[in-house]
Amino acid sequence: MAGLELLSDQGYRLDGRKAVELRKIQARMGVFAQADGSAYIEQGNTKALAVVYGPHEIRGSRSKALHDRAVVNCQYSMATFSTGERKRRPHGDRKSSEMTLHLKQTFEAAILTQLYPRSQIDIYVQILQADGGNYCACVNAATLAIMDAGIPMRDYVCACSTGFIEDTPLVDLCYVEEAAGGPQLALALLPKSEQIALLEMNSRLHEDHLEKVLDAASKACRDVYAVLDRVVRDHVQEVCTLLGE
Amino acid sequence: MAWVRLSEAEKVYIAHGVQEDLRQDGRSCEDYRCIEVETDVVSNTSGSARVKLGHTDILVGIKAEMGTPKLERPHEGCVEFFVDCSANAAPEFEGRGGEELGTEIANTLYRMFNNESSLDLKALCISQAEHCWILYVDVLLLECGGNLFDAISIGVKAALFNTRIPKVRILEDEEGSKEIELSDDPYDCIRLNVENVPCIITLSKIGHRHVVDATLQEEACTLASLLVSVTSKGLLTGMKKVGKGSLDPESIFEMIETGKRVGKAVHVSLQEILNKEESLGKQRQKVGFLG
């Protein structure tokens, strides 16, 4: 992009981060009382809220029920005021539907669905403010919300986006870096087993660079894991203290 | 909405409590639950506010966009309301499930603001019949624990108070072509006068008495409710009866009186909070959803 230096000669990005540095992550579990599980996450200026209902009986038509595992039902929506220009619809557009599908795939891979046959788990995520890495923030928030709901998972699911500019992989892209249109890789990782729950790449990238970018992305996901783990442990400790245990 | 189902005995228990002016949570009939208001929570909006009233959780974001004034009102800008009942609040709202309730609330807001005094729309005009500011007031329902209308109207007022619209000037050159110039200073902006912005007070008739700020349980045994929108001076800008039951005229007058009295008190405490938050300025620790 003309006139915009995404990575300076000194190795700093537009917002002053190094190439492999994440944005500040702040999160909280148990935001709402009525839902079974809920979590809120801030990754820099991207803010996401996730709510989990279930596992419960299948809502609507029973034909959707699976006899051997639970149905994971997701909805991704963005607040109309979350983007720079106002959005007309919070959900139901093509981008949101795609995102919904991605989330469903990611969490079907992570949740132990076979423990709850003929039931349904609802995961609703909402972007309150969008500044790049929406998918990743949603996955991270949903992971915390599922844990808050006490639904067993194989592992945490940690997601992080990675770009590739001037032969350097940049992790956790912000909106300006995303909009520049370079290659972009979204990775959702199960950090303990190093299994990939979702991998998606936009634009084109030379095959030789792929390994480098993938390595940077999984390193970033493990960094996200460290932060999320801290949040979960703090939350559990707080809850235990309140219960007097 | 997370509807609750109550047994007959529970309904009688609540109704008897209301009769004695003592509700389940220890409030009297004219008491509100504790209201938490925080403004400026979403930084890419012109103004935003989050309101928490019991378990009801509302986020309001206002975006100012440039557009053309309506033909019949060339000197004025306009305000558009949109209410998104997100699936976060209840699984029933998934997909298009929340649209009906969202439209109902948005239409109520339109009606409450449909008068000359609520907002000075002339201040939103940039150039007559050509350019004006359109304020998109978007309400996001995150959790409902009863009394949605009141919480939303409080959120809208707080967000309007928080709204800052950049100042623009119209430059005209010799050939008559116009150009819009945005002020260089980001702090050079218009604030809205929210003195006459109404708040909605919902009065729910339970048994022979009426209560304000009903919880979900109380809403479940409400016969009918009356929404009144009251300004800080106690003027009524709108009224609406909702619910399945019917009300007799006498009790409506009683309810209006209560609504005015309670409404004034709500406005006073809301303004106090907003002024206090404003005076802290940049030093204020933003809590948002992390607190």
Coordinates of C-alpha atoms in Angstrom, one line a residue:
Chain A
M1 CA 0.0 0.0 0.0
A2 CA 1.4 3.3 -1.0
G3 CA 2.6 5.7 1.7
L4 CA 2.0 3.3 4.5
E5 CA 5.0 1.5 6.0
L6 CA 3.6 -1.6 7.7
L7 CA 7.0 -2.6 9.0
S8 CA 9.7 0.0 9.6
D9 CA 13.4 -0.6 8.9
Q10 CA 13.9 -0.9 12.7
G11 CA 11.4 -3.7 12.8
Y12 CA 8.5 -1.9 14.3
R13 CA 4.9 -2.0 13.1
L14 CA 2.4 0.8 12.8
D15 CA 1.2 0.5 16.4
G16 CA 4.7 0.1 17.7
R17 CA 4.7 -3.7 18.1
K18 CA 7.5 -6.0 17.1
A19 CA 6.7 -8.5 14.3
V20 CA 5.9 -11.4 16.6
E21 CA 4.3 -9.3 19.4
L22 CA 0.6 -9.8 20.3
R23 CA -1.7 -7.0 21.2
K24 CA -2.7 -6.7 24.8
I25 CA -5.3 -9.4 25.7
Q26 CA -7.7 -8.8 28.6
A27 CA -10.5 -11.2 29.3
R28 CA -13.1 -12.0 31.8
M29 CA -15.3 -15.1 32.3
G30 CA -18.8 -15.3 33.7
V31 CA -20.0 -11.9 32.4
F32 CA -23.7 -12.8 32.4
A33 CA -25.7 -14.6 35.0
Q34 CA -28.5 -16.0 32.8
A35 CA -26.4 -17.8 30.2
D36 CA -24.8 -21.2 31.0
G37 CA -21.4 -19.7 30.1
S38 CA -20.1 -16.4 29.0
A39 CA -16.9 -14.6 28.4
Y40 CA -15.6 -11.3 27.1
I41 CA -12.3 -10.6 25.5
E42 CA -10.4 -7.6 24.4
Q43 CA -7.5 -8.0 22.0
G44 CA -6.2 -4.5 21.5
N45 CA -9.2 -2.7 20.2
T46 CA -11.1 -5.8 19.0
K47 CA -13.7 -6.6 21.6
A48 CA -15.8 -9.8 21.5
L49 CA -18.4 -11.3 23.7
A50 CA -19.3 -15.0 23.7
V51 CA -22.3 -16.7 25.3
V52 CA -22.9 -20.5 25.5
Y53 CA -26.2 -22.2 26.2
G54 CA -26.4 -25.9 26.7
P55 CA -26.0 -28.7 26.3
H56 CA -29.8 -28.8 26.2
E57 CA -32.5 -30.6 24.2
I58 CA -32.6 -29.9 20.5
R59 CA -34.6 -26.8 19.8
G60 CA -36.9 -26.7 16.8
S61 CA -37.1 -29.7 14.6
R62 CA -35.9 -33.0 16.1
S63 CA -34.6 -34.2 12.8
K64 CA -31.5 -32.2 13.4
A65 CA -30.5 -34.3 16.4
L66 CA -27.6 -36.6 16.0
H67 CA -27.8 -40.0 17.7
D68 CA -24.2 -40.2 18.7
R69 CA -23.1 -36.7 19.5
A70 CA -24.2 -33.2 20.3
V71 CA -25.1 -30.6 17.6
V72 CA -22.9 -27.5 17.9
N73 CA -24.9 -24.5 16.8
C74 CA -23.1 -21.2 16.3
Q75 CA -24.0 -17.6 15.4
Y76 CA -21.6 -14.9 14.7
S77 CA -22.8 -11.4 14.7
M78 CA -21.3 -8.0 14.6
A79 CA -22.8 -5.0 16.4
T80 CA -24.0 -2.4 13.8
F81 CA -21.7 0.1 15.4
S82 CA -18.7 -2.1 15.6
T83 CA -17.0 -1.2 12.3
G84 CA -15.7 2.1 11.0
E85 CA -18.7 2.5 8.8
R86 CA -22.0 1.5 10.2
K87 CA -23.2 -1.9 9.3
R88 CA -26.8 -2.3 8.2
R89 CA -27.4 -5.8 9.6
P90 CA -25.8 -7.4 12.6
H91 CA -25.9 -10.9 11.1
G92 CA -27.2 -12.9 8.2
D93 CA -24.9 -11.4 5.6
R94 CA -22.5 -13.6 3.7
K95 CA -19.4 -12.8 5.7
S96 CA -21.2 -13.6 9.0
S97 CA -22.6 -16.8 7.6
E98 CA -19.1 -17.9 6.6
M99 CA -17.7 -16.9 10.0
T100 CA -20.5 -18.9 11.7
L101 CA -19.6 -22.0 9.7
H102 CA -15.9 -21.6 10.6
L103 CA -16.7 -21.3 14.3
K104 CA -18.9 -24.4 14.1
Q105 CA -16.1 -26.4 12.4
T106 CA -13.6 -25.2 14.9
F107 CA -15.6 -26.1 18.0
E108 CA -16.9 -29.4 16.6
A109 CA -13.2 -30.4 16.5
A110 CA -12.6 -29.3 20.1
I111 CA -15.7 -30.1 22.1
L112 CA -16.2 -33.7 23.3
T113 CA -19.6 -33.8 21.5
Q114 CA -19.9 -37.6 21.8
L115 CA -20.6 -37.2 25.5
Y116 CA -23.9 -35.5 24.8
P117 CA -25.9 -37.5 22.2
R118 CA -29.1 -36.0 21.0
S119 CA -28.5 -32.6 22.5
Q120 CA -27.4 -29.2 21.3
I121 CA -24.8 -26.7 22.4
D122 CA -25.4 -23.0 21.3
I123 CA -22.4 -20.7 21.0
Y124 CA -23.2 -17.1 20.2
V125 CA -20.5 -14.6 19.6
Q126 CA -20.8 -10.9 19.2
I127 CA -18.2 -8.5 18.0
L128 CA -18.7 -5.2 19.9
Q129 CA -15.7 -3.4 18.3
A130 CA -13.8 -4.6 15.2
D131 CA -10.2 -3.8 14.7
G132 CA -8.8 -6.9 12.9
G133 CA -8.6 -10.5 14.0
N134 CA -12.4 -10.8 14.5
Y135 CA -12.4 -14.5 13.9
C136 CA -9.5 -15.1 16.4
A137 CA -11.1 -12.9 19.1
C138 CA -14.3 -14.9 18.7
V139 CA -12.6 -18.2 19.0
N140 CA -10.7 -17.2 22.1
A141 CA -13.8 -15.7 23.7
A142 CA -15.9 -18.8 22.8
T143 CA -13.2 -21.1 24.3
L144 CA -13.5 -19.2 27.6
A145 CA -17.3 -19.2 27.5
I146 CA -17.4 -23.0 26.9
M147 CA -15.1 -23.5 29.9
D148 CA -17.3 -21.2 31.9
A149 CA -20.3 -23.4 30.9
G150 CA -18.3 -26.5 32.1
I151 CA -18.5 -28.3 28.8
P152 CA -15.6 -30.7 28.3
M153 CA -13.2 -30.0 25.5
R154 CA -10.1 -31.8 24.2
D155 CA -8.0 -28.7 24.8
Y156 CA -8.2 -25.0 24.7
V157 CA -8.7 -23.6 21.2
C158 CA -6.5 -20.6 20.7
A159 CA -6.6 -18.6 17.5
C160 CA -4.3 -16.0 16.0
S161 CA -4.0 -14.3 12.6
T162 CA -0.7 -13.9 10.9
G163 CA 0.3 -11.8 7.9
F164 CA 3.4 -11.8 5.8
I165 CA 5.1 -8.6 4.9
E166 CA 8.6 -7.9 3.6
D167 CA 9.7 -11.5 4.2
T168 CA 8.6 -11.2 7.8
P169 CA 5.6 -12.9 9.4
L170 CA 3.5 -10.4 11.4
V171 CA 1.3 -11.9 14.1
D172 CA -2.1 -10.7 15.4
L173 CA -2.9 -8.2 12.6
C174 CA -4.8 -5.1 13.3
Y175 CA -7.4 -3.6 10.9
V176 CA -5.0 -1.4 9.0
E177 CA -2.6 -4.3 8.4
E178 CA -5.5 -6.6 7.4
A179 CA -6.8 -3.9 5.0
A180 CA -3.4 -3.6 3.3
G181 CA -4.3 -6.8 1.5
G182 CA -1.3 -9.0 2.0
P183 CA -1.4 -12.7 2.6
Q184 CA -3.2 -13.6 5.8
L185 CA -3.4 -16.8 7.7
A186 CA -5.9 -17.6 10.4
L187 CA -5.0 -20.5 12.6
A188 CA -6.9 -22.1 15.4
L189 CA -4.7 -24.5 17.4
L190 CA -5.2 -27.0 20.1
P191 CA -2.0 -26.0 21.8
K192 CA -1.2 -29.1 24.0
S193 CA -1.5 -31.6 21.1
E194 CA -0.5 -29.0 18.5
Q195 CA -3.4 -30.1 16.4
I196 CA -4.9 -27.6 14.0
A197 CA -8.6 -27.0 14.4
L198 CA -8.9 -24.5 11.6
L199 CA -6.6 -23.1 9.0
E200 CA -7.5 -20.5 6.5
M201 CA -5.4 -18.4 4.1
N202 CA -6.3 -15.4 2.1
S203 CA -4.4 -14.0 -0.9
R204 CA -1.3 -15.8 -2.1
L205 CA 1.9 -16.8 -0.5
H206 CA 4.9 -18.6 -1.8
E207 CA 5.1 -22.2 -0.7
D208 CA 8.6 -21.8 0.7
H209 CA 7.3 -19.2 3.1
L210 CA 4.4 -21.2 4.4
E211 CA 6.3 -23.1 7.0
K212 CA 7.8 -19.9 8.4
V213 CA 4.4 -18.2 8.6
L214 CA 2.7 -21.3 10.1
D215 CA 5.5 -21.5 12.7
A216 CA 5.0 -17.9 13.7
A217 CA 1.2 -18.4 13.9
S218 CA 1.4 -21.5 16.1
K219 CA 3.9 -19.7 18.3
A220 CA 1.4 -16.9 18.6
C221 CA -1.4 -19.3 19.4
R222 CA 0.7 -20.8 22.2
D223 CA 1.2 -17.3 23.5
V224 CA -2.5 -16.7 23.4
Y225 CA -2.9 -20.0 25.3
A226 CA -0.6 -18.8 28.1
V227 CA -2.8 -15.7 28.5
L228 CA -6.1 -17.6 28.4
D229 CA -4.8 -20.2 30.8
R230 CA -3.9 -17.4 33.2
V231 CA -7.4 -15.9 32.9
V232 CA -9.0 -19.3 33.6
R233 CA -6.9 -20.1 36.6
D234 CA -7.5 -16.6 38.1
H235 CA -11.2 -17.0 37.5
V236 CA -11.3 -20.4 39.1
Q237 CA -9.3 -19.2 42.1
E238 CA -11.6 -16.2 42.5
V239 CA -14.7 -18.4 42.4
C240 CA -13.2 -20.9 44.9
T241 CA -12.3 -18.1 47.2
L242 CA -15.9 -16.8 47.0
L243 CA -17.3 -20.2 47.7
G244 CA -14.9 -20.5 50.7
E245 CA -13.0 -23.5 49.5
Chain B
M1 CA -36.4 -13.5 26.1
A2 CA -35.5 -15.6 29.0
W3 CA -39.1 -15.9 30.0
V4 CA -39.8 -17.3 33.4
R5 CA -42.7 -19.6 34.3
L6 CA -44.3 -19.1 37.6
S7 CA -46.7 -21.3 39.5
E8 CA -50.0 -19.9 40.8
A9 CA -48.6 -19.9 44.4
E10 CA -45.6 -17.9 43.3
K11 CA -47.8 -15.4 41.5
V12 CA -50.0 -15.0 44.6
Y13 CA -46.8 -14.5 46.7
I14 CA -45.6 -11.7 44.5
A15 CA -49.0 -10.0 44.3
H16 CA -49.5 -10.1 48.0
G17 CA -46.0 -8.6 48.5
V18 CA -46.8 -5.8 46.1
Q19 CA -50.1 -5.2 48.0
E20 CA -48.0 -4.7 51.2
D21 CA -45.5 -2.4 49.3
L22 CA -42.7 -5.0 49.9
R23 CA -41.3 -6.8 46.9
Q24 CA -39.3 -10.0 46.6
D25 CA -36.0 -8.2 46.7
G26 CA -37.0 -5.8 49.5
R27 CA -37.8 -2.8 47.3
S28 CA -40.9 -0.8 47.7
C29 CA -43.3 -0.2 44.7
E30 CA -41.6 2.9 43.5
D31 CA -38.0 1.8 43.9
Y32 CA -35.6 1.0 41.0
R33 CA -33.0 -1.6 41.2
C34 CA -29.4 -0.3 41.2
I35 CA -28.5 1.1 37.8
E36 CA -25.0 1.1 36.5
V37 CA -24.2 3.5 33.6
E38 CA -20.9 3.9 31.9
T39 CA -20.4 6.0 28.8
D40 CA -17.7 5.9 26.1
V41 CA -17.3 2.2 26.1
V42 CA -16.9 1.6 22.3
S43 CA -14.2 3.9 21.0
N44 CA -15.1 3.8 17.3
T45 CA -18.6 5.3 17.8
S46 CA -19.5 9.0 18.2
G47 CA -21.1 8.2 21.5
S48 CA -21.8 5.0 23.4
A49 CA -23.1 3.8 26.8
R50 CA -23.6 0.6 28.6
V51 CA -26.4 0.2 31.1
K52 CA -26.9 -2.5 33.6
L53 CA -30.1 -2.7 35.5
G54 CA -30.3 -5.8 37.6
H55 CA -29.7 -8.6 35.0
T56 CA -30.7 -6.4 32.1
D57 CA -27.6 -5.4 30.1
I58 CA -27.8 -2.9 27.3
L59 CA -25.1 -1.4 25.0
V60 CA -26.0 1.6 23.0
G61 CA -23.7 2.9 20.2
I62 CA -24.4 6.1 18.2
K63 CA -22.7 6.8 14.9
A64 CA -23.1 10.1 13.1
E65 CA -23.0 9.8 9.4
M66 CA -23.5 12.5 6.8
G67 CA -26.6 12.3 4.6
T68 CA -29.3 14.4 3.0
P69 CA -32.1 15.8 5.1
K70 CA -35.7 14.6 4.6
L71 CA -37.6 16.5 1.9
E72 CA -40.3 17.7 4.3
R73 CA -37.7 18.8 6.8
P74 CA -34.9 20.5 4.9
H75 CA -33.5 22.3 8.0
E76 CA -33.1 19.3 10.2
G77 CA -30.9 16.3 10.6
C78 CA -32.5 13.0 11.7
V79 CA -32.2 10.3 14.2
E80 CA -32.6 6.6 13.3
F81 CA -33.2 3.9 15.9
F82 CA -32.3 0.3 15.5
V83 CA -32.6 -2.4 18.2
D84 CA -30.8 -5.6 17.9
C85 CA -32.1 -8.4 20.1
S86 CA -29.0 -10.5 19.9
A87 CA -28.9 -14.2 20.5
N88 CA -26.7 -13.5 23.5
A89 CA -29.8 -12.4 25.4
A90 CA -31.8 -15.5 24.7
P91 CA -31.4 -18.4 22.3
E92 CA -34.9 -17.7 20.9
F93 CA -33.5 -14.5 19.3
E94 CA -31.2 -16.5 17.1
G95 CA -31.5 -15.7 13.4
R96 CA -34.5 -13.5 12.8
G97 CA -36.1 -14.4 16.1
G98 CA -35.4 -11.1 17.8
E99 CA -36.6 -8.9 15.0
E100 CA -40.2 -8.6 16.2
L101 CA -39.2 -7.4 19.6
G102 CA -36.4 -5.2 18.2
T103 CA -38.9 -3.4 15.8
E104 CA -41.4 -2.9 18.6
I105 CA -38.8 -1.3 20.8
A106 CA -37.4 0.8 18.0
N107 CA -40.9 2.1 17.0
T108 CA -41.5 3.0 20.6
L109 CA -38.3 5.0 20.7
Y110 CA -39.3 6.7 17.4
R111 CA -42.6 7.7 19.0
M112 CA -41.0 9.0 22.2
F113 CA -38.6 11.2 20.2
N114 CA -41.2 12.4 17.7
N115 CA -41.6 15.9 19.0
E116 CA -39.9 19.3 18.6
S117 CA -38.4 19.5 22.1
S118 CA -36.7 16.2 22.7
L119 CA -33.7 16.8 20.6
D120 CA -32.6 19.9 18.7
L121 CA -32.5 18.4 15.2
K122 CA -31.7 21.8 13.7
A123 CA -28.2 21.6 15.2
L124 CA -27.6 18.5 13.0
C125 CA -28.2 20.4 9.8
I126 CA -25.0 21.2 7.9
S127 CA -26.4 22.9 4.8
Q128 CA -30.1 23.3 4.1
A129 CA -31.6 20.5 2.0
E130 CA -28.2 19.2 1.0
H131 CA -26.3 17.9 4.0
C132 CA -27.1 16.9 7.5
W133 CA -25.9 14.6 10.2
I134 CA -27.9 11.4 10.6
L135 CA -27.5 9.9 14.1
Y136 CA -27.8 6.1 14.0
V137 CA -28.8 5.1 17.5
D138 CA -28.1 1.3 17.7
V139 CA -29.2 -0.5 20.7
L140 CA -27.7 -3.9 21.4
L141 CA -29.5 -6.1 23.9
L142 CA -27.1 -8.4 25.7
E143 CA -29.1 -9.8 28.5
C144 CA -32.6 -9.3 29.6
G145 CA -33.7 -9.4 33.2
G146 CA -36.9 -7.4 32.9
N147 CA -37.7 -3.7 32.3
L148 CA -36.1 -3.5 28.9
F149 CA -37.7 -0.2 27.8
D150 CA -36.5 1.8 30.8
A151 CA -33.0 0.5 30.6
I152 CA -32.8 1.2 26.8
S153 CA -34.1 4.7 27.2
I154 CA -31.6 5.4 29.9
G155 CA -28.9 4.0 27.7
V156 CA -30.0 6.1 24.8
K157 CA -30.0 9.3 26.9
A158 CA -26.5 8.5 28.3
A159 CA -25.2 7.7 24.8
L160 CA -26.6 10.9 23.4
F161 CA -25.0 12.9 26.2
N162 CA -21.7 11.2 25.3
T163 CA -22.1 11.9 21.5
R164 CA -19.5 14.2 19.9
I165 CA -20.1 15.2 16.3
P166 CA -17.2 16.7 14.5
K167 CA -17.6 20.3 13.4
V168 CA -17.8 20.9 9.7
R169 CA -17.8 24.1 7.6
I170 CA -19.2 24.7 4.1
L171 CA -16.7 26.5 1.9
E172 CA -18.1 28.0 -1.3
D173 CA -15.8 29.0 -4.2
E174 CA -16.4 31.6 -6.9
E175 CA -18.1 29.1 -9.3
G176 CA -20.6 28.3 -6.6
S177 CA -19.4 24.8 -6.0
K178 CA -19.5 23.8 -2.3
E179 CA -16.9 21.9 -0.3
I180 CA -17.2 20.5 3.1
E181 CA -14.3 21.1 5.4
L182 CA -13.7 19.1 8.5
S183 CA -12.1 20.8 11.5
D184 CA -8.5 19.7 12.1
D185 CA -8.9 19.6 15.8
P186 CA -10.5 16.3 16.9
Y187 CA -11.8 18.0 20.1
D188 CA -13.6 20.6 18.1
C189 CA -17.1 19.1 18.1
I190 CA -20.8 19.6 18.7
R191 CA -22.4 18.2 21.8
L192 CA -26.1 17.5 22.0
N193 CA -28.4 19.1 24.5
V194 CA -30.0 16.2 26.3
E195 CA -32.0 18.2 28.8
N196 CA -35.3 17.4 27.2
V197 CA -34.5 13.8 26.2
P198 CA -37.2 11.6 27.7
C199 CA -36.7 8.5 29.7
I200 CA -39.3 5.7 29.6
I201 CA -40.8 4.6 32.8
T202 CA -42.7 1.3 32.8
L203 CA -45.5 0.9 35.3
S204 CA -46.7 -2.7 35.7
K205 CA -50.0 -3.4 37.3
I206 CA -49.9 -6.2 39.7
G207 CA -53.1 -6.9 41.6
H208 CA -54.5 -3.6 42.6
R209 CA -51.2 -1.7 42.7
H210 CA -48.6 -0.8 40.2
V211 CA -44.8 -1.1 40.5
V212 CA -41.9 0.4 38.6
D213 CA -38.9 -1.5 37.3
A214 CA -40.4 -5.0 37.3
T215 CA -38.1 -8.0 37.3
L216 CA -38.8 -10.9 35.0
Q217 CA -40.8 -12.7 37.8
E218 CA -42.9 -9.6 38.4
E219 CA -43.4 -9.2 34.6
A220 CA -44.7 -12.7 34.5
C221 CA -47.6 -11.9 36.8
T222 CA -48.2 -8.4 35.5
L223 CA -51.8 -7.9 34.1
A224 CA -50.8 -5.0 31.9
S225 CA -48.3 -2.2 31.9
L226 CA -48.1 1.4 30.8
L227 CA -45.0 3.0 29.3
V228 CA -44.8 6.7 29.9
S229 CA -41.9 8.7 28.5
V230 CA -41.1 11.6 30.8
T231 CA -38.6 14.5 30.4
S232 CA -36.6 15.8 33.3
K233 CA -39.2 18.6 33.8
G234 CA -41.9 16.0 34.2
L235 CA -43.5 16.5 30.7
L236 CA -45.0 13.5 29.0
T237 CA -43.8 12.9 25.4
G238 CA -45.5 9.6 24.8
M239 CA -47.5 6.8 26.3
K240 CA -48.2 3.3 25.4
K241 CA -50.1 0.4 27.0
V242 CA -48.6 -3.0 26.6
G243 CA -49.6 -6.4 27.8
K244 CA -52.5 -8.7 27.6
G245 CA -54.7 -7.4 30.3
S246 CA -56.7 -4.2 30.4
L247 CA -56.5 -1.1 32.6
D248 CA -59.3 1.2 33.9
P249 CA -58.9 4.9 33.2
E250 CA -58.6 5.8 36.9
S251 CA -55.6 3.6 37.4
I252 CA -54.0 5.1 34.3
F253 CA -54.1 8.5 35.8
E254 CA -52.6 7.2 39.0
M255 CA -49.9 5.5 37.0
I256 CA -49.1 8.6 35.0
E257 CA -48.6 10.6 38.3
T258 CA -46.3 7.9 39.6
G259 CA -44.4 7.8 36.3
K260 CA -43.8 11.6 36.4
R261 CA -42.6 11.5 40.0
V262 CA -40.3 8.5 39.5
G263 CA -39.2 9.8 36.0
K264 CA -38.0 13.1 37.5
A265 CA -36.0 11.3 40.1
V266 CA -34.4 9.0 37.5
H267 CA -33.4 12.0 35.4
V268 CA -31.8 13.8 38.3
S269 CA -29.7 10.8 39.3
L270 CA -28.7 9.9 35.7
Q271 CA -27.6 13.5 35.1
E272 CA -25.6 13.5 38.3
I273 CA -23.8 10.3 37.2
L274 CA -23.1 11.6 33.7
N275 CA -21.8 14.9 35.0
K276 CA -19.6 13.2 37.5
E277 CA -18.2 10.9 34.8
E278 CA -17.6 13.9 32.5
S279 CA -15.7 15.8 35.2
L280 CA -13.3 12.9 35.6
G281 CA -12.4 13.2 31.9
K282 CA -9.4 11.2 30.8
Q283 CA -8.5 10.1 34.3
R284 CA -11.5 7.9 34.5
Q285 CA -10.7 4.2 34.7
K286 CA -12.7 2.5 31.9
V287 CA -14.4 -0.6 33.3
G288 CA -16.5 -1.8 30.4
F289 CA -17.1 -5.6 30.5
L290 CA -13.9 -6.3 32.4
G291 CA -15.1 -5.0 35.7

